[in-house]
Short mmCIF file of C-alpha atoms in Angstrom, two decimals:
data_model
loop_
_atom_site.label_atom_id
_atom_site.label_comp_id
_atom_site.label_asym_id
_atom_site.label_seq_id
_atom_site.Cartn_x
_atom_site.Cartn_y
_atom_site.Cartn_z
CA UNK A 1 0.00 0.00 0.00
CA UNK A 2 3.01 2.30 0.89
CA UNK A 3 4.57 1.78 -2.36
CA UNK A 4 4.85 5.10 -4.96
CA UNK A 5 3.39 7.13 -1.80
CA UNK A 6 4.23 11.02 -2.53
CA UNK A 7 4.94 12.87 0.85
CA UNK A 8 3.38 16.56 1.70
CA UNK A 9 6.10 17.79 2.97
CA UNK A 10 8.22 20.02 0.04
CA UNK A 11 5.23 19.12 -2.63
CA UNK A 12 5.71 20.78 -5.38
CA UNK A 13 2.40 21.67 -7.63
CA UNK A 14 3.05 21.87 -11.36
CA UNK A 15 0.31 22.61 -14.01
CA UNK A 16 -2.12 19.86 -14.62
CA UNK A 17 -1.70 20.67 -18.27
CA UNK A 18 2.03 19.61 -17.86
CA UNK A 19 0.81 16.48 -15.58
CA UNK A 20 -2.90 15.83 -15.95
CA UNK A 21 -2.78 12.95 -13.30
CA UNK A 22 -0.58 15.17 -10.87
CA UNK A 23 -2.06 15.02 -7.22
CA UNK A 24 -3.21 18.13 -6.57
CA UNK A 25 -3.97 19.40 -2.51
CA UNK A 26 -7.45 21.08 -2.43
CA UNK A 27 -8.13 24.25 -0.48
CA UNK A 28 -10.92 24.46 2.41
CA UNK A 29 -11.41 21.91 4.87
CA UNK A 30 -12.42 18.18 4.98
CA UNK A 31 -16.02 16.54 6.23
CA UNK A 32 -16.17 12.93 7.33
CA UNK A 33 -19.64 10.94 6.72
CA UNK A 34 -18.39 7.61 8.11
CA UNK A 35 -15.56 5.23 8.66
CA UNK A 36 -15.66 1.48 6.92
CA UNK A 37 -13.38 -1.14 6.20
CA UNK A 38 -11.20 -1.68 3.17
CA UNK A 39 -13.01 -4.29 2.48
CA UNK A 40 -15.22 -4.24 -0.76
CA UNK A 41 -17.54 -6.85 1.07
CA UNK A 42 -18.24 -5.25 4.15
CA UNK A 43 -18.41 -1.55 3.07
CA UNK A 44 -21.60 -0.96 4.33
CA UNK A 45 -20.37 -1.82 7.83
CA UNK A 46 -19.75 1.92 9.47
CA UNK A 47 -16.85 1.83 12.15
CA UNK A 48 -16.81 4.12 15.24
CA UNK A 49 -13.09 2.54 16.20
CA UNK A 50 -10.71 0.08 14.59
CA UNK A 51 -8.09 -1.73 16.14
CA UNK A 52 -3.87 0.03 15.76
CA UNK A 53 -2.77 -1.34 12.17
CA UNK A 54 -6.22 -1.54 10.75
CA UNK A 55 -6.35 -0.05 7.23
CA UNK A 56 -9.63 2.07 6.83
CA UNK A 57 -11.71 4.36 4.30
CA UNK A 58 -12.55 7.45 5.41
CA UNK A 59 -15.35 8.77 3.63
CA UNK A 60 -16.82 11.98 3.48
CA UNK A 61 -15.80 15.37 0.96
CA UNK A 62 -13.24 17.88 0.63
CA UNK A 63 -10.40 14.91 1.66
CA UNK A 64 -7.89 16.00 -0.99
CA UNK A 65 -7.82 18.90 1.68
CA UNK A 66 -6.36 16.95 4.02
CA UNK A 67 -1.77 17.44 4.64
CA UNK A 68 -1.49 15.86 7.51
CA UNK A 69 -3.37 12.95 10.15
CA UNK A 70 -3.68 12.24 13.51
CA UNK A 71 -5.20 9.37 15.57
CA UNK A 72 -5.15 10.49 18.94
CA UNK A 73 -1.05 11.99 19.05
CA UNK A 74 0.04 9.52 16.57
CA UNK A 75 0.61 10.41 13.06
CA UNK A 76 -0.26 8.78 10.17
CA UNK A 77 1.13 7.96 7.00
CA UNK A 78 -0.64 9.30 4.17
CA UNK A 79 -0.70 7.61 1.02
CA UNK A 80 -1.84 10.10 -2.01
CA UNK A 81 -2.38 7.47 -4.44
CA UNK A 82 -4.88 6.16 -2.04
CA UNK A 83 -6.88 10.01 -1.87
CA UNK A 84 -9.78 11.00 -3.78
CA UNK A 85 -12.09 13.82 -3.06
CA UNK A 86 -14.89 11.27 -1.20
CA UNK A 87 -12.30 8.47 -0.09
CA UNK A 88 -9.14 8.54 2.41
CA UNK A 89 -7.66 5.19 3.14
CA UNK A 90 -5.19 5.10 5.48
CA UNK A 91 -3.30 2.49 8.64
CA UNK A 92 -4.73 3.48 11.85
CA UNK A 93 -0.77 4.29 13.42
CA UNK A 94 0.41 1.20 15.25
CA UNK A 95 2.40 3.20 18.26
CA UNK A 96 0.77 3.62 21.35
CA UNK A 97 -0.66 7.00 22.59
CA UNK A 98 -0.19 7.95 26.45
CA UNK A 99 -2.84 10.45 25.81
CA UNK A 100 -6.14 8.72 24.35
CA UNK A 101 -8.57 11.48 23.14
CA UNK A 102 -10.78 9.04 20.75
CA UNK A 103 -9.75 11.69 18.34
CA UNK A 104 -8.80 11.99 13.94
CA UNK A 105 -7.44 15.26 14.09
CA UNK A 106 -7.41 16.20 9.81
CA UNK A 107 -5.34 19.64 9.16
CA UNK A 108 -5.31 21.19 5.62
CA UNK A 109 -2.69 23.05 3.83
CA UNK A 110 -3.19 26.35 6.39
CA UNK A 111 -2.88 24.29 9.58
CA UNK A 112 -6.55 24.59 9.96
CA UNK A 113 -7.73 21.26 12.09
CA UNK A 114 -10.79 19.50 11.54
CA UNK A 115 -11.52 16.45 14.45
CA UNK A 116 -13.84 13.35 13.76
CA UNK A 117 -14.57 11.08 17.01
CA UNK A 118 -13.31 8.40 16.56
CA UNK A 119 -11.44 5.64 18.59
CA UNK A 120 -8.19 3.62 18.30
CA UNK A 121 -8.69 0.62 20.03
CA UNK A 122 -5.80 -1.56 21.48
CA UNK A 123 -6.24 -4.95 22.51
CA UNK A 124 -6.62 -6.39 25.86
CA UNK A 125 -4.14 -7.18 27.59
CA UNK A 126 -1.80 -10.25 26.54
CA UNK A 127 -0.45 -12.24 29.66
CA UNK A 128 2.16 -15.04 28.62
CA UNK A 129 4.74 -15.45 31.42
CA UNK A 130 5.83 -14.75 34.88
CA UNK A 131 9.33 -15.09 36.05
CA UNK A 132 8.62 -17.59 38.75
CA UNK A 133 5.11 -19.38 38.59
CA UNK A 134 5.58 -20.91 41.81
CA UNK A 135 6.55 -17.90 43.78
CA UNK A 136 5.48 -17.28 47.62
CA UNK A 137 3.05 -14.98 48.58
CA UNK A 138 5.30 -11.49 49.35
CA UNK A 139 7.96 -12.62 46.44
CA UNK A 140 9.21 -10.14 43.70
CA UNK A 141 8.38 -11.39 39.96
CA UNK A 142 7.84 -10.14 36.47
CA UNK A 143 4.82 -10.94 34.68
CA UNK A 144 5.33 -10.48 30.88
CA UNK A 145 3.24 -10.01 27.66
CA UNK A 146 2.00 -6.88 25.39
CA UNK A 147 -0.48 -4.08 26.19
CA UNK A 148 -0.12 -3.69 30.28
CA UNK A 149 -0.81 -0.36 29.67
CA UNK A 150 -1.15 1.99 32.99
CA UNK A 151 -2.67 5.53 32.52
CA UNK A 152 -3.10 7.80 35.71
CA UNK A 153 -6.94 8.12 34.95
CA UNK A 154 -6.92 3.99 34.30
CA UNK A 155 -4.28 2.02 36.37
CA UNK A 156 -3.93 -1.57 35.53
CA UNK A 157 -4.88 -4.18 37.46
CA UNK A 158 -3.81 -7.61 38.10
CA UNK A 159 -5.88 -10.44 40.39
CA UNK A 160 -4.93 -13.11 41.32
CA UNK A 161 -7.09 -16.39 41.84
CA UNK A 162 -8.70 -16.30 44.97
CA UNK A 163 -10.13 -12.56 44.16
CA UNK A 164 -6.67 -11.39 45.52
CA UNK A 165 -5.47 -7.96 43.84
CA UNK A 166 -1.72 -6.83 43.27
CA UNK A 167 -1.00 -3.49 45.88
CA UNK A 168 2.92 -3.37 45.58
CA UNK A 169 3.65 -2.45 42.05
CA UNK A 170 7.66 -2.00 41.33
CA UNK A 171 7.70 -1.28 37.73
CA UNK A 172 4.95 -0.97 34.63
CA UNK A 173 5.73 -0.94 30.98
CA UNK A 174 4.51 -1.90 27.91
CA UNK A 175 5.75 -5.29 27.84
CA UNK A 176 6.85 -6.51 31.69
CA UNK A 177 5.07 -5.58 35.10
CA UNK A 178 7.27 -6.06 38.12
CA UNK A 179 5.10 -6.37 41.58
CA UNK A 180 4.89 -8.23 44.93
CA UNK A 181 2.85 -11.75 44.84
CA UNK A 182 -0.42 -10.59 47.23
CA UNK A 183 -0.82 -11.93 50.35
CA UNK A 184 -3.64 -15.04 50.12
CA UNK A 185 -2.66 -16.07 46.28
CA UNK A 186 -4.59 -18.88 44.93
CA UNK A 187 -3.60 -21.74 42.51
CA UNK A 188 -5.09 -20.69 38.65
CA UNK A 189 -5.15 -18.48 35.91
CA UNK A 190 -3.79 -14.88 36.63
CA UNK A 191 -6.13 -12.11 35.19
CA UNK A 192 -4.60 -8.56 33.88
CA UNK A 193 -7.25 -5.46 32.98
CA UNK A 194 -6.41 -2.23 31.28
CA UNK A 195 -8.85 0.04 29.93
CA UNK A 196 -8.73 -1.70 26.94
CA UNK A 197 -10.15 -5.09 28.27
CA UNK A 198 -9.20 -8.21 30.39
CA UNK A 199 -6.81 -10.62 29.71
CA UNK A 200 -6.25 -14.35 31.51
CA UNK A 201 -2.76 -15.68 31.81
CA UNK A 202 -1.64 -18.47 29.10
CA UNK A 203 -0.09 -19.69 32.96
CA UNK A 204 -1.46 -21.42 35.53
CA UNK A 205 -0.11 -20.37 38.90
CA UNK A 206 1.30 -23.04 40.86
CA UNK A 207 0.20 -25.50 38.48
CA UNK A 208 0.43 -29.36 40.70
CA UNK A 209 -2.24 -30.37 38.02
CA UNK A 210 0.51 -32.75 36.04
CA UNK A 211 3.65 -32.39 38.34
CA UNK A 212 5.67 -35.57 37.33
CA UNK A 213 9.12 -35.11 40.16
CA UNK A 214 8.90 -32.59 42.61
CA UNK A 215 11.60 -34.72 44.74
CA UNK A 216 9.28 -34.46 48.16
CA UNK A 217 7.62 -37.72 49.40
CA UNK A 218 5.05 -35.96 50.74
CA UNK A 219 1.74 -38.16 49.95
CA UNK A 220 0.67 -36.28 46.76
CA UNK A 221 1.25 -37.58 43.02
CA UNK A 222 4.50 -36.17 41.91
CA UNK A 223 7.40 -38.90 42.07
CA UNK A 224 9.91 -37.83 44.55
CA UNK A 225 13.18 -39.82 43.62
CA UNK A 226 14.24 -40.76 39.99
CA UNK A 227 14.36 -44.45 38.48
CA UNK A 228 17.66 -45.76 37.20
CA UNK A 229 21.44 -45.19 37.57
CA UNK A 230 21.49 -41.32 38.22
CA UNK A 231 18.17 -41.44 40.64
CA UNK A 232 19.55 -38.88 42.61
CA UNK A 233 21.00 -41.20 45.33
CA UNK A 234 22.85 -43.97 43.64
CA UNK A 235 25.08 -41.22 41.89
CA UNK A 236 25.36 -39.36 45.51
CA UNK A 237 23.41 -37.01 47.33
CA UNK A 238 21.23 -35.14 44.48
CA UNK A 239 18.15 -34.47 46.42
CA UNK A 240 18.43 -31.82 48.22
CA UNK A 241 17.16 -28.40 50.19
CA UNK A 242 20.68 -26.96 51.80
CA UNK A 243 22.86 -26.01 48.29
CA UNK A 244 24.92 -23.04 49.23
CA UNK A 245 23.42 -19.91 47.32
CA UNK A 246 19.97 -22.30 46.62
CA UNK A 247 16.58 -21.63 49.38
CA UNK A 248 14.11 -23.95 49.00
CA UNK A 249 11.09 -23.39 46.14
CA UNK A 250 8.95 -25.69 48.31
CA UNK A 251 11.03 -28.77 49.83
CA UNK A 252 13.67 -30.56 47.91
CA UNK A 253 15.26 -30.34 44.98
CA UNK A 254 17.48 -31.80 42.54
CA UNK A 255 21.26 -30.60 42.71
CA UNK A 256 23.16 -30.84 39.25
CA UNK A 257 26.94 -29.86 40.25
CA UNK A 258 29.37 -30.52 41.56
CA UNK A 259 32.50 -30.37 38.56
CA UNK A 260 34.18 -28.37 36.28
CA UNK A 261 32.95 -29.25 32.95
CA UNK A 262 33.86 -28.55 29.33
CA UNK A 263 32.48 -29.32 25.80
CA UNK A 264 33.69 -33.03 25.27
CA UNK A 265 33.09 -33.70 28.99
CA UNK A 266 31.09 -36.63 30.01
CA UNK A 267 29.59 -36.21 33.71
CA UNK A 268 26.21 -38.16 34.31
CA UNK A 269 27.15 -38.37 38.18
CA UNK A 270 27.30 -35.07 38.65
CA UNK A 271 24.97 -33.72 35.97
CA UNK A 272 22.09 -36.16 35.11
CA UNK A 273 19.20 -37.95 36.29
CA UNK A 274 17.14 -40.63 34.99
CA UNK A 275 13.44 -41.90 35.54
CA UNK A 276 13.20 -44.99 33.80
CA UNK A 277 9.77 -46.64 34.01
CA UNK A 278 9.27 -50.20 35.97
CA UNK A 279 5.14 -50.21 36.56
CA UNK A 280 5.23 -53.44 38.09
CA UNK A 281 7.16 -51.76 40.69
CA UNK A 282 5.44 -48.57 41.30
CA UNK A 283 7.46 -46.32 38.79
CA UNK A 284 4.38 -45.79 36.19
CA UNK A 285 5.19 -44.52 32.24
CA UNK A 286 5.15 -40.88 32.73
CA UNK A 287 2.75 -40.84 29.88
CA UNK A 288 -0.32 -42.69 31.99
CA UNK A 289 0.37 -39.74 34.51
CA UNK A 290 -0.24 -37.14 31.93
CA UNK A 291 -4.20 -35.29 31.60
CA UNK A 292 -3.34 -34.18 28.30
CA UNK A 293 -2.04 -36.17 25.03
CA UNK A 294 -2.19 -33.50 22.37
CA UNK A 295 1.54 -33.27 21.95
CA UNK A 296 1.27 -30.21 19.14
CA UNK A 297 -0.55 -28.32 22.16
CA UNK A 298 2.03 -29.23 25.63
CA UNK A 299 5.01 -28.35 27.20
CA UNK A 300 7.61 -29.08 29.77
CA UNK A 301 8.01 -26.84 32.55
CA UNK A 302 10.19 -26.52 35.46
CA UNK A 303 11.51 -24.03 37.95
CA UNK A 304 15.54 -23.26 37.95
CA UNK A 305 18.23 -21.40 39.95
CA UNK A 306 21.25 -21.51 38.73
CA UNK A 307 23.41 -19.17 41.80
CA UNK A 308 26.73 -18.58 39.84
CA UNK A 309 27.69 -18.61 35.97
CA UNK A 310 26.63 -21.23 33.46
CA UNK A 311 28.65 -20.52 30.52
CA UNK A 312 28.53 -23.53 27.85
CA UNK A 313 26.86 -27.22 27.37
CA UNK A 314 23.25 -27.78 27.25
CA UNK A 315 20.82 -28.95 29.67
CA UNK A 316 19.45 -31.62 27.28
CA UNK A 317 16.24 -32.46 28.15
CA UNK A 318 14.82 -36.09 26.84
CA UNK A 319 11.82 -37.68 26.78
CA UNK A 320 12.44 -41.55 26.20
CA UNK A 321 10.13 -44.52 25.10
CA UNK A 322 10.10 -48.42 25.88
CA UNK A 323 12.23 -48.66 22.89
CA UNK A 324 15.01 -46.34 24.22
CA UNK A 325 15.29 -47.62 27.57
CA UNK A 326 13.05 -49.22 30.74
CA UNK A 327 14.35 -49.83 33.99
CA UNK A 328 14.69 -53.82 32.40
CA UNK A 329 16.92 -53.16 29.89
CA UNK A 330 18.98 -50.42 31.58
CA UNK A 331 21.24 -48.81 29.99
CA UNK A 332 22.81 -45.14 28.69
CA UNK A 333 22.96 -45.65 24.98
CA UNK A 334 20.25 -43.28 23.99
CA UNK A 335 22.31 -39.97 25.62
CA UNK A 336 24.32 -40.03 22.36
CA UNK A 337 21.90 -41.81 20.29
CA UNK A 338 21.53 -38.67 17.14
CA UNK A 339 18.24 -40.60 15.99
CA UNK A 340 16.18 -39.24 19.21
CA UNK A 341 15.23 -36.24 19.56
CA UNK A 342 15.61 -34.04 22.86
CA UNK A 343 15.57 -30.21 23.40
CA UNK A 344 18.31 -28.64 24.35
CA UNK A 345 18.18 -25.42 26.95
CA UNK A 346 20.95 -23.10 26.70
CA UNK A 347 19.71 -19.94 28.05
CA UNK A 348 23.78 -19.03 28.54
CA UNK A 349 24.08 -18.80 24.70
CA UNK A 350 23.38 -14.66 23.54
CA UNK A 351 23.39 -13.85 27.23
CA UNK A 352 25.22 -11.15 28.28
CA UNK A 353 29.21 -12.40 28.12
CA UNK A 354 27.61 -15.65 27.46
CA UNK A 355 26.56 -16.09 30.75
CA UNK A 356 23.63 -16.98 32.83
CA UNK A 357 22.59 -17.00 36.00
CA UNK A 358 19.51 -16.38 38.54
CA UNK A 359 21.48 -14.65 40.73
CA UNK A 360 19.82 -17.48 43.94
CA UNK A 361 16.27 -16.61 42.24
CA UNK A 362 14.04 -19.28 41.39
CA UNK A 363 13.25 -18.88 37.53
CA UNK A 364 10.45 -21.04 35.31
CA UNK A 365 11.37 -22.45 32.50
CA UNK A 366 8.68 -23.23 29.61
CA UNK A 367 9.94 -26.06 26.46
CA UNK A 368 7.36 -26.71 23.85
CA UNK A 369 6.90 -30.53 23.10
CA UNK A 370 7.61 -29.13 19.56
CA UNK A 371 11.23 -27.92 20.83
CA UNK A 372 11.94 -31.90 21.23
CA UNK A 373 13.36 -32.04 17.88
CA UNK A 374 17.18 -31.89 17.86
CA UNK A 375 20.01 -34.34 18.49
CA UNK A 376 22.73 -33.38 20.76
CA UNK A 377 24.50 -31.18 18.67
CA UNK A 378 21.52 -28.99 18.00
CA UNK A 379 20.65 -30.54 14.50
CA UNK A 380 16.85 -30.94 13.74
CA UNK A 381 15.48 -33.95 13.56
CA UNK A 382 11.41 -35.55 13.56
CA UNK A 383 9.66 -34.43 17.21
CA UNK A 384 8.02 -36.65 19.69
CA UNK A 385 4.83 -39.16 19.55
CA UNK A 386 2.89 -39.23 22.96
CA UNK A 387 3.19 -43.14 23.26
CA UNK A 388 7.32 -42.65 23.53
CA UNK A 389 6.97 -40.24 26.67
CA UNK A 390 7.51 -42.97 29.03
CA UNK A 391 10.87 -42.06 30.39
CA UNK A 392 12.66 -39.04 31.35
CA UNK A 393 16.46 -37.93 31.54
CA UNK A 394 18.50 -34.66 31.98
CA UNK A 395 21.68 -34.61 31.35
CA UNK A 396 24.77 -31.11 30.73
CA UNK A 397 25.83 -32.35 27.84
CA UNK A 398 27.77 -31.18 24.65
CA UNK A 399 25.02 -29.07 22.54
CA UNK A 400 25.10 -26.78 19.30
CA UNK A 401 27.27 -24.38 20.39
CA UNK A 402 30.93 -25.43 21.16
CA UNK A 403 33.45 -22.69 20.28
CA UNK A 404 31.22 -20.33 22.45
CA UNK A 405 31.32 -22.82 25.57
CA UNK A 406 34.21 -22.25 27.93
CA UNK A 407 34.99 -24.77 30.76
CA UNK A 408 32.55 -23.71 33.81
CA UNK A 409 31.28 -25.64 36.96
CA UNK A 410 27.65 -24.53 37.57
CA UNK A 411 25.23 -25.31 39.93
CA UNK A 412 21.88 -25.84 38.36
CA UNK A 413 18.94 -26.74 40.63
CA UNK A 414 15.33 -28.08 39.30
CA UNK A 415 12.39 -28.57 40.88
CA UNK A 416 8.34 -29.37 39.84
CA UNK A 417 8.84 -30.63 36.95
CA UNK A 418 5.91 -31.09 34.85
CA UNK A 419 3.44 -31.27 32.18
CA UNK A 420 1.13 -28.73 30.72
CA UNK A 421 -1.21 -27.21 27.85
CA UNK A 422 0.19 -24.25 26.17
CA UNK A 423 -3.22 -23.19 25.51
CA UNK A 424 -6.23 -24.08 27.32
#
């Protein structure tokens, strides 16, 4: 649509005898009639507001009048080969206004202004993260997303399930809203309102709906102690609450440390566990502990602090079937089997210095089941069927990025690990 536009400022006007098809400004000032889509189909349907990037017609007389467009503070980009006397189309400006007046503001070739009501609507707001979904009631964390917009006249609001509203804001911006977790927080789907609409998390706080190891026998349904030869005791004392640096999330958790490690290093002790399934024993397939099977529509999640510098290998991250490995037919092939895919987290690669850390923060992590596509070297390969999510390994291990990882000894702590929609 931009294409060939001519800007207003530094027209110059020739003769329309020299140029008969020359755009020409017209004196006076515009009048709008109504507002309708673009759209040939629905151009009977009048619009009193149209959402930031909608392209609209403008329709009224006089519009060849017009120099210069406003929605609200924001100017738009007009497009002359898209001006006749009786039509203006235009792109209702896609950068927000901190100063909504419901307002096109037209001026002509004088400076003379002409306003139609008429309002730019932003979405609701869009809530996809927090920094720590299993954070305690007085915590710090970041919710992020798009269009937590705060005005003075229309502050936003967050609730909490449970009817429990956010008090102790510590930052607000477009995209991240920094606060205090209320006192009295309730398990469920966060809500966020602007003056633009309500919003509901794509996260479920505190979500023990599908936790598969939280690493606490404490009479719920999440498995407490790996299956295999890295269970978390047989390859020492992995379970734990009392890592220097590390507070509890909510009980144990599992300790990966321990050793200096480098690219072609090979440390399951220290940096692996395994669940292997044995049902007649107790240790079910992870899959028959799973409420949801559409793999195109889950993911992994887990909570992380990582108290000092991670600076190469990835966490890889594998779910394994009865084919791979059961506790039966034991065995460690499949870490270095290229045929099965894993993901690979490597939130170190990019960062800052190539380094990460939570600085002793607890931080969730969120993997797509569609991110379960890559052998160990990062290399993409077919993704995952729900009948092979039996098993379950981590395991620092080699990854796609080697002449970036430098030798490092990290301590990388993981707890509630579980299953969940991505949308629901």
């Amino acid at each position: 649509m931009l294409l060939g536009a001519t800007a207003f400022t530094g027209l110059s006007i020739t003769s329309c005898v020299d140029e008969p098809d020359k755009y020409e400004i017209a004196g006076g000032t515009p009048s709008i009639d109504y507002v309708r889509l673009c759209d040939v189909t629905k151009k009977d349907s009048m619009l009193t507001g149209a959402y930031m990037g909608t392209s609209i017609c403008l329709v009224g007389n006089n519009l060849r009048s017009i120099t210069k467009m406003l929605f609200n503070d924001q100017q738009a980009i007009l497009n002359t080969s898209m001006i006749t006397d009786h039509t203006l189309i235009v792109d209702v400006p896609k950068t927000l206004t901190d100063n909504p007046t419901n307002k096109i503001y037209m001026y002509n070739k004088d400076g003379e202004c002409t306003e139609y009501n008429f309002k730019t609507l932003v979405p609701e707001p869009v809530v996809t993260s927090l920094s720590n979904e299993f954070a305690k009631d007085g915590e710090t964390v970041t919710l992020k997303g798009d269009y937590l917009l705060d005005y003075e006249n229309a502050h936003l609001k967050i609730t909490f399930p449970g009817n429990v509203d956010v008090t102790d804001f510590k930052n607000i911006s477009k995209n991240a809203v920094t606060f205090v977790v209320p006192e009295g927080a309730q398990k469920g789907f966060v809500t966020v309102e602007s003056m633009y609409g309500k919003g509901k998390s794509k996260f479920y706080f505190r979500d023990d709906r599908c936790i598969l190891f939280d690493w606490d026998n404490d009479g719920d349904d999440a498995i407490a102690l790996g299956h295999g030869w890295r269970d978390g005791i047989q390859n020492g004392n992995r379970i734990r609450n009392d890592v220097e640096g590390v507070q509890p999330l909510d009980g144990n958790y599992y300790y990966f440390g321990g050793k200096t490690v480098n690219f072609d290093s090979w440390a399951e002790d220290e940096y692996s566990f395994n669940y292997w399934p044995e049902p007649a024993a107790g240790y079910p397939e992870l899959n028959s502990l799973m409420k949801w099977n559409d793999v195109d529509n889950m993911q992994v999640k887990f909570e992380v602090n990582i108290p000092n510098d991670w600076k190469g290998l990835s966490l890889q991250v594998y779910f394994t079937g009865n084919d791979q490995v059961t506790f039966s037919t034991a065995n460690n092939n499949y870490l270095a089997d290229d045929k099965l895919p894993r993901a690979l987290w490597t939130p170190w690669y990019g960062a800052t210095n190539n380094t990460f850390s939570t600085s002793g923060n607890w931080q969730t992590v969120s993997i797509p089941l569609s991110e379960f596509a890559y052998d160990r070297y990062g290399n993409k390969l077919g993704g995952l069927k729900f009948e092979n999510l039996t098993g379950m390994t981590m395991f620092l291990y080699t990854g796609p990025y080697k002449e970036a990882t430098v030798e490092c000894s990290p301590t990388i702590c993981v707890d509630n690990i579980r299953v969940c929609p991505i949308n629901e």
